[in-house]
Structures are given as structure tokens and as C-alpha cells.
XYZ file of N, CA and C in Angstrom:
597
model
N 31.997 99.924 -19.648
C 32.925 100.223 -18.274
C 31.799 99.823 -17.271
N 30.566 100.383 -17.389
C 29.657 100.274 -16.022
C 29.658 98.698 -15.817
N 29.338 97.572 -16.404
C 29.158 96.225 -16.119
C 30.494 95.881 -15.319
N 31.412 96.404 -15.487
C 33.013 96.191 -15.081
C 32.933 96.471 -13.586
N 32.198 97.925 -13.484
C 32.156 98.694 -12.215
C 31.281 97.594 -11.089
N 29.901 97.329 -11.771
C 29.313 96.930 -10.814
C 29.525 95.110 -10.575
N 30.602 94.492 -11.324
C 30.805 93.239 -10.941
C 32.169 93.365 -9.966
N 32.742 94.212 -9.741
C 33.895 94.416 -8.879
C 33.077 94.652 -7.847
N 31.906 95.783 -7.717
C 31.259 95.941 -6.397
C 30.740 94.633 -5.828
N 30.382 93.962 -6.689
C 29.396 92.661 -6.005
C 30.638 92.011 -5.738
N 31.916 91.733 -6.164
C 32.947 90.888 -5.407
C 33.050 91.144 -4.032
N 33.255 93.057 -3.996
C 33.871 93.324 -2.809
C 32.536 92.736 -1.487
N 31.458 92.964 -2.083
C 30.028 92.815 -0.961
C 30.186 91.244 -0.722
N 30.456 90.141 -1.829
C 30.286 89.052 -1.381
C 31.626 88.600 -0.166
N 32.800 89.221 -0.802
C 34.196 88.912 0.298
C 33.529 89.548 1.473
N 33.527 90.463 1.341
C 33.151 91.038 2.963
C 31.845 90.259 3.837
N 30.698 89.804 2.922
C 29.664 89.044 3.777
C 30.573 87.709 3.967
N 31.361 87.114 3.156
C 32.286 85.785 3.550
C 32.974 85.886 4.861
N 33.770 87.132 4.631
C 34.493 87.453 5.701
C 33.914 87.674 6.937
N 32.698 87.928 7.132
C 31.821 88.214 8.798
C 31.360 87.392 8.837
N 30.772 86.089 8.015
C 30.339 85.069 8.509
C 31.384 84.322 8.842
N 32.577 84.396 8.470
C 33.432 83.378 8.728
C 34.310 83.780 9.955
N 33.878 85.128 10.270
C 34.650 85.447 11.923
C 33.705 85.321 12.776
N 32.087 85.469 12.334
C 30.968 85.167 13.299
C 30.756 83.472 13.631
N 31.219 82.526 12.687
C 31.478 81.289 12.918
C 32.762 80.775 14.006
N 33.443 81.686 13.638
C 34.726 81.481 14.857
C 34.356 81.862 15.624
N 33.870 83.073 16.039
C 33.717 83.601 17.734
C 32.564 82.382 18.232
N 31.606 81.489 17.521
C 30.638 80.730 17.831
C 31.184 79.369 18.313
N 32.302 79.132 17.801
C 32.828 77.886 17.631
C 33.334 77.978 19.663
N 33.164 76.751 20.447
C 33.046 76.854 21.771
C 34.572 76.767 22.388
N 35.271 75.908 21.512
C 36.762 75.428 22.216
C 37.974 76.352 21.537
N 39.002 75.987 21.494
C 40.154 76.639 20.825
C 41.451 76.474 21.853
N 42.514 76.085 21.211
C 43.729 76.077 22.065
C 44.694 76.133 21.206
N 46.090 77.256 22.007
C 47.033 77.445 21.572
C 48.345 77.406 22.476
N 49.341 76.789 21.956
C 50.500 76.508 22.637
C 51.787 77.303 21.735
N 52.345 77.691 23.010
C 53.746 78.404 22.913
C 55.099 77.680 23.465
N 56.113 77.370 22.757
C 57.417 76.801 23.032
C 58.446 77.466 23.222
N 58.665 78.408 24.148
C 59.761 79.747 24.269
C 61.120 79.029 24.005
N 61.321 77.942 24.483
C 62.859 77.254 24.243
C 62.739 75.770 23.689
N 62.859 75.378 22.006
C 62.559 74.383 21.528
C 63.700 73.719 21.505
N 65.110 74.313 21.988
C 66.421 73.665 21.973
C 66.760 73.525 23.535
N 67.356 72.419 24.243
C 67.679 72.637 25.217
C 69.324 71.620 25.364
N 70.367 72.003 26.042
C 71.464 71.677 26.099
C 71.520 70.855 27.708
N 71.880 70.091 28.076
C 72.315 69.725 29.119
C 73.115 68.525 29.453
N 73.700 68.533 30.704
C 74.805 67.439 30.863
C 74.381 66.404 31.842
N 74.995 65.339 31.753
C 74.643 64.264 32.868
C 74.175 64.718 34.066
N 73.206 64.062 34.760
C 72.707 64.468 36.353
C 72.210 65.900 36.420
N 72.044 66.532 35.351
C 71.086 67.996 35.748
C 69.689 67.763 35.459
N 69.306 68.675 35.964
C 67.500 68.877 36.304
C 66.961 69.499 34.958
N 66.275 69.462 34.029
C 65.871 70.168 32.857
C 64.390 70.690 33.142
N 63.866 72.042 32.755
C 62.626 72.339 32.792
C 62.002 72.416 31.294
N 61.340 71.306 30.638
C 60.495 71.308 29.630
C 59.476 72.537 29.489
N 59.762 73.468 29.219
C 58.801 74.791 29.434
C 58.039 75.205 28.415
N 56.514 74.910 28.520
C 55.432 75.525 27.388
C 54.414 76.289 28.364
N 53.749 77.145 27.307
C 52.658 77.818 27.735
C 51.331 77.553 27.036
N 50.285 77.443 27.725
C 49.180 76.801 26.541
C 47.864 77.925 26.867
N 47.218 78.004 26.399
C 45.835 78.700 26.295
C 45.077 78.076 25.864
N 43.485 77.888 26.809
C 42.588 77.023 26.062
C 41.300 77.645 26.762
N 40.095 77.428 26.309
C 38.714 78.056 26.828
C 38.464 76.915 27.459
N 38.570 75.746 27.319
C 37.533 74.760 27.918
C 38.844 74.306 28.889
N 38.621 73.091 29.351
C 39.537 72.138 30.199
C 40.369 71.501 29.299
N 41.531 71.552 29.348
C 42.656 70.725 28.948
C 43.276 69.302 29.109
N 43.636 68.567 28.180
C 44.523 67.404 28.680
C 45.579 67.440 28.349
N 46.814 67.245 28.878
C 48.203 67.692 28.486
C 48.988 65.929 28.469
N 49.629 65.957 27.376
C 50.393 64.726 27.207
C 51.793 64.765 26.688
N 52.950 64.380 27.515
C 54.010 64.608 27.110
C 54.306 63.067 26.564
N 55.013 63.151 25.440
C 56.012 61.948 24.822
C 57.390 62.136 24.591
N 58.442 60.970 24.947
C 59.538 60.981 24.332
C 60.280 60.417 23.374
N 60.707 60.694 22.169
C 60.919 59.716 21.104
C 62.302 59.868 21.007
N 62.867 58.743 20.909
C 64.401 58.697 20.743
C 64.887 57.604 19.670
N 66.459 57.115 19.824
C 66.798 56.163 19.024
C 66.290 54.816 19.422
N 66.026 54.517 20.945
C 65.666 53.785 21.743
C 63.703 53.425 21.958
N 63.593 54.356 20.937
C 61.996 54.086 21.022
C 61.009 55.189 21.320
N 59.702 54.871 21.693
C 58.801 56.066 22.016
C 58.392 55.630 23.388
N 58.392 56.694 24.385
C 57.914 56.348 25.562
C 57.058 57.682 26.228
N 55.662 57.099 26.530
C 54.779 57.767 27.117
C 55.267 58.235 28.626
N 55.131 59.644 28.682
C 55.961 60.321 29.760
C 55.122 60.502 30.963
N 53.855 61.279 30.875
C 52.775 61.845 31.316
C 51.721 62.108 30.966
N 50.652 61.829 31.451
C 49.616 62.809 30.946
C 48.378 63.188 31.859
N 47.992 64.326 32.084
C 47.205 64.830 32.950
C 45.927 65.954 32.628
N 45.037 65.878 33.391
C 43.920 66.958 33.122
C 43.791 67.831 34.009
N 43.554 69.005 33.475
C 44.297 70.096 34.540
C 43.116 70.008 35.813
N 43.602 70.088 36.742
C 42.635 70.341 37.816
C 42.104 68.671 38.189
N 42.324 67.712 37.630
C 41.957 66.323 37.641
C 42.822 65.184 37.978
N 43.627 64.871 37.297
C 44.525 63.340 37.686
C 45.610 63.707 36.947
N 46.758 63.060 37.350
C 48.130 63.108 36.560
C 48.350 61.706 36.485
N 48.608 61.065 35.479
C 49.101 59.784 35.334
C 50.711 59.911 34.383
N 51.508 59.459 35.694
C 53.081 59.645 35.009
C 53.760 57.973 35.145
N 54.196 57.927 34.019
C 54.463 56.818 33.420
C 55.744 56.024 34.741
N 55.466 54.842 34.742
C 56.628 54.200 35.646
C 57.891 54.500 35.645
N 58.289 54.393 34.778
C 59.709 54.803 34.147
C 60.213 56.229 34.725
N 59.089 57.166 34.769
C 59.207 58.280 34.866
C 58.909 58.744 36.435
N 58.365 57.656 37.014
C 57.658 57.902 38.291
C 58.470 59.264 39.159
N 59.520 58.731 39.246
C 60.306 59.870 40.685
C 61.127 60.597 39.931
N 61.135 60.937 38.510
C 61.841 62.236 38.230
C 61.198 63.333 37.533
N 59.666 63.199 37.242
C 58.880 64.063 36.682
C 57.922 65.179 37.902
N 58.316 66.608 37.646
C 57.112 67.018 38.064
C 56.386 67.906 37.004
N 54.883 67.851 37.332
C 54.097 68.582 36.366
C 53.745 70.115 36.544
N 53.410 71.084 35.981
C 52.927 72.426 36.392
C 51.861 72.642 35.499
N 51.157 73.515 36.124
C 49.803 73.726 35.622
C 49.764 74.642 33.999
N 50.614 75.342 33.429
C 50.977 76.157 32.410
C 51.246 74.899 31.380
N 51.442 73.597 31.686
C 52.008 72.413 30.810
C 53.465 71.939 30.703
N 54.049 72.587 31.766
C 55.442 72.542 31.495
C 55.700 71.314 32.607
N 56.780 70.490 32.419
C 57.443 69.398 33.033
C 58.703 69.549 33.354
N 59.173 69.433 34.340
C 60.522 69.064 34.837
C 61.318 67.634 35.037
N 62.294 67.633 34.273
C 62.874 66.248 34.566
C 63.887 66.106 35.045
N 64.168 65.482 36.364
C 65.613 65.506 36.928
C 66.506 64.553 37.021
N 67.599 64.899 36.888
C 68.725 63.648 36.684
C 68.601 63.289 35.552
N 68.737 64.040 34.444
C 68.555 63.340 33.060
C 70.193 62.635 33.141
N 69.690 61.582 31.621
C 70.992 60.509 31.559
C 71.195 60.568 29.812
N 71.983 60.117 29.489
C 72.469 59.955 27.864
C 71.103 59.288 27.096
N 70.291 58.398 27.979
C 68.871 58.060 26.982
C 68.228 59.064 27.033
N 67.918 60.390 28.247
C 67.146 61.237 27.821
C 67.190 62.328 26.884
N 68.260 62.209 26.275
C 68.320 62.846 24.817
C 67.582 62.425 23.635
N 66.588 63.450 23.121
C 66.131 63.168 21.665
C 64.689 64.073 21.687
N 63.564 63.806 21.210
C 62.345 64.946 20.997
C 61.411 64.377 22.235
N 61.042 65.647 22.451
C 59.963 65.758 23.230
C 58.717 66.367 22.993
N 57.796 65.629 22.608
C 56.272 66.068 22.108
C 55.525 66.351 23.308
N 54.612 67.400 23.071
C 53.544 67.702 23.462
C 52.711 67.844 23.307
N 51.377 67.551 23.667
C 49.967 67.771 22.719
C 48.760 68.157 23.855
N 48.224 68.969 23.825
C 47.491 69.870 24.448
C 45.842 69.750 24.053
N 45.227 68.485 24.510
C 43.959 68.108 23.894
C 42.357 69.188 24.552
N 41.919 69.866 24.042
C 40.846 70.212 24.419
C 39.712 69.833 24.428
N 38.452 69.766 25.503
C 37.488 69.077 25.468
C 36.553 69.279 24.107
N 36.470 70.158 23.428
C 35.760 70.109 22.260
C 36.485 69.674 21.231
N 37.488 69.072 21.271
C 38.226 68.293 20.025
C 39.341 69.207 19.512
N 39.848 70.357 19.512
C 40.916 71.029 19.178
C 41.889 70.658 19.969
N 43.312 70.316 19.151
C 44.304 70.315 19.504
C 45.544 71.140 19.287
N 46.745 71.181 20.113
C 47.766 71.829 19.942
C 48.964 71.199 19.850
N 50.148 71.139 19.136
C 51.419 70.190 19.353
C 52.673 70.808 19.420
N 53.808 70.636 20.447
C 54.931 71.315 20.516
C 55.863 70.291 20.607
N 57.044 70.730 20.031
C 58.450 69.903 20.311
C 59.489 70.747 20.719
N 59.778 69.797 21.547
C 61.333 70.295 22.536
C 62.585 69.226 21.893
N 63.753 69.980 21.487
C 64.768 69.088 21.411
C 65.635 69.098 22.778
N 66.204 67.852 23.072
C 67.028 67.783 24.695
C 68.358 67.249 23.925
N 69.162 68.088 24.179
C 70.555 67.129 23.795
C 71.153 66.998 25.102
N 71.671 65.849 25.697
C 72.484 65.278 26.594
C 74.200 65.234 26.521
N 74.862 65.712 27.227
C 75.958 65.635 27.010
C 76.928 65.237 28.212
N 78.083 64.186 28.296
C 78.660 63.784 29.157
C 79.800 64.427 29.547
N 80.069 64.589 30.689
C 81.305 65.119 31.389
C 82.656 63.975 31.222
N 83.397 64.101 30.073
C 84.224 62.741 30.275
C 85.592 63.552 30.686
N 85.644 62.565 32.051
C 86.406 62.800 32.822
C 88.146 62.334 32.434
N 88.177 61.654 31.321
C 89.376 61.354 30.742
C 89.876 62.408 29.961
N 89.196 63.558 29.580
C 89.607 64.576 29.341
C 90.680 65.026 30.092
N 89.820 65.504 31.625
C 90.118 66.101 32.053
C 91.584 65.522 33.103
N 91.740 64.367 32.867
C 92.606 63.682 33.569
C 93.642 63.877 32.527
N 93.790 63.724 31.158
C 95.016 64.269 29.794
C 94.929 65.320 30.209
N 94.543 66.392 30.596
C 94.907 67.825 30.638
C 95.715 67.787 32.082
N 95.522 67.405 33.060
C 96.199 67.275 34.234
C 97.602 66.599 34.292
N 97.689 65.290 33.446
C 98.971 64.732 33.105
C 99.784 65.703 32.169
N 99.216 66.255 31.446
C 99.925 67.223 30.382
C 100.242 68.286 30.988
N 99.585 68.862 31.716
C 100.016 70.032 32.776
C 101.170 69.762 33.854
N 101.115 68.399 34.552
C 102.279 68.357 35.245
C 103.416 67.981 34.419
N 103.258 67.130 33.402
C 104.450 67.040 32.215
C 105.223 68.181 31.888
N 104.425 69.278 31.612
C 104.925 70.313 31.209
C 105.690 71.493 32.042
N 104.965 71.183 33.638
C 105.610 71.755 34.673
C 106.948 71.246 35.041
N 107.120 69.427 34.764
C 108.483 68.967 34.855
C 109.383 69.322 33.684
N 108.818 69.378 32.713
C 110.028 69.781 31.792
C 110.515 71.098 31.967
N 109.541 72.254 32.375
C 109.896 73.602 32.761
C 110.806 73.905 34.062
N 110.989 72.787 35.163
C 111.577 72.802 35.902
C 113.113 72.078 35.819
N 112.836 71.207 34.851
C 114.405 70.707 34.175
C 115.239 71.574 33.167
N 114.444 72.083 32.505
C 114.845 73.313 31.920
C 115.753 74.493 32.478
N 114.501 75.093 33.717
C 115.254 76.286 34.492
C 116.515 75.245 35.456
N 116.832 74.524 35.957
C 117.828 73.653 36.244
C 118.933 73.746 35.554
N 118.737 73.241 33.914
C 119.599 73.203 33.277
C 120.421 74.428 32.804
N 119.651 75.530 32.652
C 119.807 76.930 32.105
C 120.916 77.394 33.612
N 120.276 76.922 35.085
C 120.831 77.456 36.238
C 122.235 76.336 36.063
N 122.490 75.615 35.686
C 123.931 74.569 35.934
C 124.892 75.513 34.509
N 124.219 75.494 33.446
C 124.583 76.148 32.207
C 125.373 77.850 32.764
N 124.629 78.171 33.593
C 124.991 79.992 33.601
C 126.181 79.373 34.863
N 126.291 78.660 35.919
C 127.101 78.100 36.872
C 128.195 77.978 36.250
N 127.978 77.036 35.119
C 129.397 76.665 34.528
C 130.009 77.690 33.803
N 129.242 78.685 33.285
C 129.816 79.516 32.327
C 130.795 80.695 33.377
N 129.808 80.559 34.313
C 130.776 81.697 35.606
C 132.152 81.027 36.241
N 131.913 80.095 36.158
C 133.100 79.231 36.422
C 134.054 79.017 35.706
N 133.644 78.889 34.162
C 134.641 78.874 33.019
C 135.256 80.408 32.655
N 134.839 81.237 33.215
C 135.121 82.788 33.019
C 136.290 82.946 34.027
N 135.643 82.574 35.424
C 136.693 82.723 36.417
C 138.161 82.303 36.395
N 138.157 80.657 35.993
C 139.282 79.997 35.612
C 140.058 81.054 34.410
N 139.628 81.327 33.367
C 139.969 82.171 32.109
C 140.709 83.215 32.742
N 140.117 83.822 33.621
C 140.367 85.306 34.377
C 141.752 85.214 35.112
N 141.412 83.972 36.086
C 142.729 83.401 36.704
C 143.940 82.862 35.867
N 143.643 82.673 34.698
C 144.813 81.887 34.155
C 145.376 83.319 33.301
N 144.684 84.084 32.735
C 144.980 85.303 32.025
C 145.708 86.012 33.091
N 145.670 86.362 34.236
C 146.142 87.069 35.527
C 147.649 86.332 35.701
N 147.659 85.026 35.607
C 148.584 84.236 36.067
C 150.058 84.521 34.907
N 149.188 84.472 33.723
C 150.373 84.562 32.785
C 150.998 85.847 32.360
N 149.796 86.687 32.392
C 150.341 88.105 32.774
C 151.285 88.615 33.883
N 151.390 87.787 35.110
C 152.192 88.138 36.202
C 153.779 87.638 35.886
N 153.534 86.090 35.309
C 154.929 85.256 34.840
C 155.504 86.569 33.805
N 154.926 86.878 32.954
C 155.296 87.826 31.748
C 156.114 88.740 32.511
N 155.771 89.712 33.516
C 156.124 90.813 34.236
C 157.376 90.478 35.161
N 157.289 89.551 35.318
C 158.248 88.658 36.388
C 159.536 88.428 35.320
N 159.483 87.722 34.382
C 160.417 87.629 33.514
C 161.246 88.715 32.711
N 160.162 89.583 32.198
C 160.901 91.035 32.291
C 161.795 91.749 32.905
N 161.217 91.411 34.457
C 161.882 92.088 35.494
C 163.273 91.182 35.647
N 163.414 90.522 35.449
C 164.785 89.518 35.320
C 165.467 89.543 34.451
N 165.018 89.991 33.447
C 165.968 89.903 32.295
C 166.653 91.237 32.240
N 165.801 92.189 32.869
C 166.271 93.507 32.560
C 167.101 93.469 34.007
């Protein structure tokens, strides 16, 4: 039993030393970058402005790069180094605003802006962090609104016709009842006169 205890004690000591060495090595590493994407899915309509929001943490100076991937291909949107330069693609020149936390705002989106947006945070010591945001862009179809308006007008017209028809039926029924009552009154009066004559 004693040899087993000593081997177990040695493995605990070796594990502890290894853990301490790994932690020390990690603390001595000069770089390090992390990235948070709070909203990985965005739904937008045509002509809307959207914010592709991220938050990065970096010990050194970072370079941020955004790319758009869709069925039309891959497009570089913007690349910048914090506190230094901003290089916006000519396609997005008047539509993109960059922020210090790594986020970008895309103005006046269209159907071609749907797809995957990839952000890369490159730290000066060589460590990178990656994030993805999926953007869905929907078109407001005015034909549907036109169809609803036409349907509503049709239903209103049908309702008006039915109301008029019910009014005419009611009026006709009233006139019919009036005539029937008048005929009954006239026939009753004739019968009374005949009985009087016979008497």
C-alpha cells in the first residue's frame, strides 16, 4: 500500500507544478485579445440603419477588420487600427461608421446586405479573435398592402350592398303586411255589411 500512496502524492505534486508553470507562462505572455458579440442575429428591413455591435478587450494595439460574405461573394468593408488609420472600402464609403469598441454602423441597408459579417480583431503580438453576425434583410412588399386595401374595399362594398338589400326586404315585408292587413279589414267590413243586409 505504501508505494501507491507515494505515487499518488508525486502525481499531485507534478500536476500542481505543471499548473503553476502554465499560469506563469500565461501571465508572462505580452498579448491577448478577447471579443464579445452581444447580438449574433440581426433582422432589418430595407432602408434601415443597423448596428453591428461588438466589444473587444486587448492589452496591446488592435487592428479591426470587417468582411461581408453572401451569395454575391466576399467583400471587405473596413479595416482600422485603434487610434491610427481607417480604411473603408469604396463600396461602403458613405454607408459605414466605425466605433472605438470595434462596432460598425451600416446605413440604408438593401437586400444585398443580407448575409454573414465577419469581424477579426488582430492584436499586435499576434493573437487574434473572431466573431460572426448574421444579418437578415426583409423587403416591405407594397403589393401585399395593396391587396389588403382592395380586399377591405371589396368587403366594405359587399357589406353596404347587404345592408341595402336587408333594408329593401324589410320595407317590402312591411308594405306586404300593410296590404294584407288592409285586405283583411276590407273583407271583414264587406262580410259585416252583407250580414246587416240579410238581417
